[in-house]
Amino acid sequence: KFEHSIRICMRLLILSTLVISFSFLNFSYTTPEKDRVTNKKFKSEYFIVLVIDGPRFTETFGDTTHRYIPHLGNELSKEGVLMKHFYNNGPTYTNAGHTAITTGVYQRISNAGKELPKNPSFFQYYLKSMNADKTDAFIVSSKGKLEILANSKDKKWWNMYMPSTYCGPNGNSSEYVSDDQTFNKVNQLFESNPPHLMLINFLAVDSYGHSNEWDKYLNALVQFDEYAFQIWRKIQSNPILKDKTTLFITKD
C-alpha cells in the first residue's frame, strides 16, 4: 500500500520534472557493478523538494566555475543527476511556479496568496492514499503566501487531506520569515519524526533579485548552496532518512 501511494505521488511529481534539476538517489537504485558485493538496493520512502526561489542561470550552472554554488556545482551534482535542459512553459512567478511543482499542472494564479490551486497536490494524494496524519506531509516556506499549496479549489479536495505547514508567521500570506528560521524548522522536523513528503522554499535570492541588491543576491545564492549541502548531510547522517530519501533541488 505504501509503495502504491508513493507511485501515485511520484507520477504527479514527474509531471513537473521540467522544473526539477537534481535527483539524489534514484527511486530504485542498484549499486554499480564494482560495488555490487551485496547487491544492495535503495528504495526511496522519503521525498523532499527543495526550492531555491528566483536564481538566474547565469549565476548558477551557467557559470562553469560554480563560484556561487560550490556545493551544488561540485559535491552534490556528482552524487546525483543534473538536468540543465528543462523549461517552465507556464507562468514563472512564485505561486504559479510552485503550483506547477506540487500539482503537475500549469495555472495562472494570483501571486498574492489569496487564490488556491485548481488541482490537488501530491501532498493531498499521498495523505488520502495512506490515510496518514497531516504531519506526515509538510510544507516549510519562508513565504507566507505559499500556504495556498496545502489546499485546492477542487470541491472533492477543498479542505481535505491537507498537509502541515510552516509558511511565514502563522501562515500570514503578507508576511515572511527569514531563511534561517525556515532552515531551523527543517532541522526540527528532521530531528523528531521526519515527514515522508516535504517541500522547502527559501526566499532570499528572489527577494534581493527583485530589489536589485546585487551583492546581497549573490551572497544569498552562496547561503542557499550551504543550506542545500547541510540538508543533504543531515539526510545522510539520519538513520531514518539515509539511503531511503530522494531529494529534488529546483527553482520555481
Coordinates of C-alpha atoms in Angstrom, one line a residue:
K1 CA 0.0 0.0 0.0
F2 CA 2.8 2.4 0.8
E3 CA 4.6 1.7 -2.4
H4 CA 1.4 2.2 -4.3
S5 CA 0.8 5.7 -2.7
I6 CA 4.4 6.7 -3.5
R7 CA 3.9 5.7 -7.1
I8 CA 0.8 8.0 -7.2
C9 CA 2.8 10.9 -5.7
M10 CA 5.8 10.4 -8.0
R11 CA 3.7 10.2 -11.1
L12 CA 2.4 13.6 -10.2
L13 CA 5.8 14.9 -9.4
I14 CA 7.3 13.5 -12.6
L15 CA 4.8 15.7 -14.5
S16 CA 6.8 18.6 -13.1
T17 CA 10.3 17.3 -13.9
L18 CA 10.7 20.2 -16.2
V19 CA 11.3 22.2 -13.0
I20 CA 13.4 19.6 -11.3
S21 CA 17.2 20.0 -11.7
F22 CA 18.6 17.4 -9.2
S23 CA 17.6 13.9 -8.2
F24 CA 19.7 12.3 -5.4
L25 CA 19.1 8.6 -5.0
N26 CA 17.0 7.2 -7.9
F27 CA 13.6 5.8 -6.9
S28 CA 15.0 2.3 -7.3
Y29 CA 18.8 2.3 -7.4
T30 CA 21.1 -0.7 -7.7
T31 CA 24.8 -0.2 -6.8
P32 CA 27.3 0.0 -9.6
E33 CA 29.0 -3.3 -10.7
K34 CA 32.2 -2.5 -8.9
D35 CA 30.3 -2.1 -5.6
R36 CA 27.9 -5.0 -6.1
V37 CA 29.3 -7.2 -3.3
T38 CA 26.0 -7.4 -1.5
N39 CA 23.8 -6.2 -4.5
K40 CA 22.3 -3.6 -2.2
K41 CA 19.3 -1.8 -3.5
F42 CA 18.0 1.6 -2.3
K43 CA 14.2 2.2 -2.2
S44 CA 13.0 5.8 -1.6
E45 CA 10.5 6.2 1.1
Y46 CA 11.0 9.9 1.8
F47 CA 10.8 12.7 -0.8
I48 CA 12.0 16.3 -0.3
V49 CA 11.5 19.1 -2.9
L50 CA 13.9 21.9 -2.0
V51 CA 13.2 25.1 -3.9
I52 CA 15.6 28.0 -4.4
D53 CA 13.4 30.9 -5.3
G54 CA 14.5 33.2 -8.1
P55 CA 18.1 32.4 -9.2
R56 CA 19.3 33.1 -12.7
F57 CA 21.1 30.5 -14.9
T58 CA 24.0 32.9 -15.4
E59 CA 25.0 32.9 -11.7
T60 CA 24.3 29.2 -11.2
F61 CA 25.1 26.4 -13.7
G62 CA 25.6 28.9 -16.5
D63 CA 28.8 29.8 -14.6
T64 CA 31.2 26.9 -15.2
T65 CA 33.3 27.9 -12.1
H66 CA 30.3 27.5 -9.8
R67 CA 31.6 30.3 -7.7
Y68 CA 28.3 31.0 -6.0
I69 CA 27.1 27.4 -5.8
P70 CA 30.3 25.4 -4.9
H71 CA 28.4 22.5 -3.2
L72 CA 25.7 22.2 -5.8
G73 CA 28.1 22.5 -8.7
N74 CA 30.7 20.1 -7.3
E75 CA 29.9 17.6 -4.5
L76 CA 26.2 17.3 -4.9
S77 CA 25.9 17.2 -8.7
K78 CA 28.4 14.3 -8.6
E79 CA 26.2 12.4 -6.2
G80 CA 23.0 12.8 -8.2
V81 CA 21.6 13.7 -11.6
L82 CA 21.9 17.2 -13.0
M83 CA 19.3 18.2 -15.6
K84 CA 20.2 21.5 -17.2
H85 CA 17.9 21.4 -20.2
F86 CA 14.5 21.9 -18.7
Y87 CA 12.0 24.6 -19.2
N88 CA 8.9 26.0 -17.4
N89 CA 6.4 26.6 -20.2
G90 CA 3.9 28.2 -17.7
P91 CA 4.0 31.4 -15.6
T92 CA 7.2 31.7 -13.6
Y93 CA 6.2 33.9 -10.7
T94 CA 6.3 32.3 -7.2
N95 CA 2.8 30.9 -6.7
A96 CA 2.4 29.7 -10.3
G97 CA 5.8 28.0 -10.3
H98 CA 5.2 26.3 -7.0
T99 CA 1.7 25.2 -8.0
A100 CA 3.2 23.6 -11.1
I101 CA 5.7 21.7 -8.9
T102 CA 3.1 20.4 -6.5
T103 CA 0.2 19.7 -8.8
G104 CA 1.9 18.9 -12.1
V105 CA -0.4 21.4 -13.9
Y106 CA 0.3 24.9 -15.2
Q107 CA -2.0 27.5 -13.8
R108 CA -2.2 31.3 -13.9
I109 CA -2.9 32.0 -10.3
S110 CA -2.8 35.2 -8.1
N111 CA 0.7 35.8 -6.7
A112 CA -0.7 37.4 -3.6
G113 CA -1.5 34.2 -1.7
K114 CA -5.3 34.7 -2.0
E115 CA -6.1 32.0 -4.6
L116 CA -5.9 28.3 -4.2
P117 CA -4.6 25.9 -6.9
K118 CA -7.3 24.4 -9.1
N119 CA -5.9 20.9 -8.7
P120 CA -5.0 18.8 -5.7
S121 CA -1.3 18.4 -4.8
F122 CA 0.8 15.3 -4.4
F123 CA 0.6 16.0 -0.7
Q124 CA -3.2 15.6 -0.7
Y125 CA -3.0 12.5 -2.9
Y126 CA -0.4 10.9 -0.5
L127 CA -2.3 11.7 2.7
K128 CA -5.6 10.3 1.2
S129 CA -4.0 7.2 -0.2
M130 CA -2.1 6.4 3.0
N131 CA -4.8 7.6 5.4
A132 CA -1.8 9.3 7.1
D133 CA -1.8 12.1 9.7
K134 CA -1.2 15.5 8.2
T135 CA 2.2 15.8 10.0
D136 CA 3.5 13.1 7.6
A137 CA 3.5 15.7 4.8
F138 CA 4.9 19.2 5.4
I139 CA 5.3 22.5 3.5
V140 CA 8.0 24.7 5.0
S141 CA 8.4 28.1 3.4
S142 CA 9.9 31.5 4.1
K143 CA 7.0 33.0 2.1
G144 CA 3.6 33.1 3.9
K145 CA 1.7 33.2 0.6
L146 CA 2.8 29.6 -0.2
E147 CA 0.3 28.4 2.4
I148 CA -2.0 28.0 -0.6
L149 CA -0.1 24.9 -1.6
A150 CA -1.7 22.9 1.2
N151 CA -5.2 23.2 -0.3
S152 CA -7.2 23.1 -3.6
K153 CA -10.2 24.7 -5.2
D154 CA -11.4 21.3 -6.4
K155 CA -14.7 20.6 -4.5
K156 CA -13.6 17.0 -3.9
W157 CA -10.3 18.1 -2.3
W158 CA -11.1 21.5 -0.7
N159 CA -10.1 21.5 3.0
M160 CA -9.4 17.7 2.7
Y161 CA -6.2 15.8 3.3
M162 CA -4.2 19.0 3.9
P163 CA -0.5 18.7 4.9
S164 CA 1.0 20.5 7.8
T165 CA 2.6 23.9 7.1
Y166 CA 5.1 26.4 8.4
C167 CA 4.7 29.3 6.0
G168 CA 5.5 32.8 7.3
P169 CA 4.2 34.0 10.7
N170 CA 1.2 31.8 11.4
G171 CA 0.6 31.3 7.7
N172 CA 0.0 35.0 7.0
S173 CA 0.3 35.5 3.3
S174 CA 1.5 39.1 3.6
E175 CA 4.4 38.3 5.9
Y176 CA 7.6 36.3 5.5
V177 CA 10.2 34.7 7.8
S178 CA 13.9 34.6 7.3
D179 CA 15.6 31.7 5.6
D180 CA 17.4 31.0 8.8
Q181 CA 14.1 30.4 10.6
T182 CA 12.9 28.2 7.7
F183 CA 16.2 26.2 7.9
N184 CA 15.8 25.8 11.7
K185 CA 12.3 24.5 11.2
V186 CA 13.6 21.9 8.7
N187 CA 16.2 20.8 11.3
Q188 CA 13.4 20.4 13.9
L189 CA 11.4 18.1 11.6
F190 CA 14.5 16.0 10.8
E191 CA 15.3 15.5 14.5
S192 CA 11.8 14.4 15.5
N193 CA 9.7 12.3 13.2
P194 CA 10.6 13.2 9.6
P195 CA 7.6 13.6 7.3
H196 CA 7.6 11.3 4.2
L197 CA 6.9 14.3 1.9
M198 CA 8.3 17.8 2.3
L199 CA 8.6 20.9 0.2
I200 CA 11.0 23.6 1.4
N201 CA 11.2 27.1 0.0
F202 CA 13.9 29.7 0.6
L203 CA 13.2 33.3 -0.4
A204 CA 16.3 35.5 0.0
V205 CA 17.7 35.1 -3.6
D206 CA 14.4 36.1 -5.1
S207 CA 13.9 39.0 -2.7
Y208 CA 17.3 40.6 -3.3
G209 CA 17.0 40.0 -7.1
H210 CA 13.7 41.9 -7.3
S211 CA 15.1 44.7 -5.1
N212 CA 18.2 44.9 -7.4
E213 CA 20.6 44.4 -4.5
W214 CA 23.3 42.7 -6.4
D215 CA 25.8 41.8 -3.7
K216 CA 23.1 40.6 -1.4
Y217 CA 21.6 38.5 -4.2
L218 CA 25.0 36.8 -4.7
N219 CA 25.5 36.3 -1.0
A220 CA 22.0 34.7 -0.8
L221 CA 23.0 32.3 -3.5
V222 CA 26.0 31.2 -1.6
Q223 CA 23.9 30.8 1.6
F224 CA 21.3 28.7 -0.2
D225 CA 24.1 26.5 -1.5
E226 CA 25.2 25.9 2.1
Y227 CA 21.6 25.2 3.2
A228 CA 21.3 22.6 0.5
F229 CA 24.6 21.0 1.4
Q230 CA 23.7 20.9 5.1
I231 CA 20.3 19.4 4.4
W232 CA 21.9 16.6 2.3
R233 CA 24.4 16.0 5.0
K234 CA 21.6 15.8 7.6
I235 CA 19.8 13.3 5.4
Q236 CA 22.9 11.2 5.1
S237 CA 23.5 11.2 8.9
N238 CA 20.0 10.5 9.9
P239 CA 19.4 6.7 10.3
I240 CA 15.7 7.1 9.4
L241 CA 16.4 9.0 6.1
K242 CA 19.7 7.7 5.0
D243 CA 19.5 5.6 1.8
K244 CA 15.8 6.0 1.7
T245 CA 15.4 9.6 0.6
T246 CA 15.1 11.3 -2.8
L247 CA 16.0 15.0 -2.7
F248 CA 15.0 17.3 -5.6
I249 CA 16.7 20.7 -5.8
T250 CA 15.0 23.0 -8.2
K251 CA 13.7 26.5 -8.7
D252 CA 10.2 27.9 -9.5

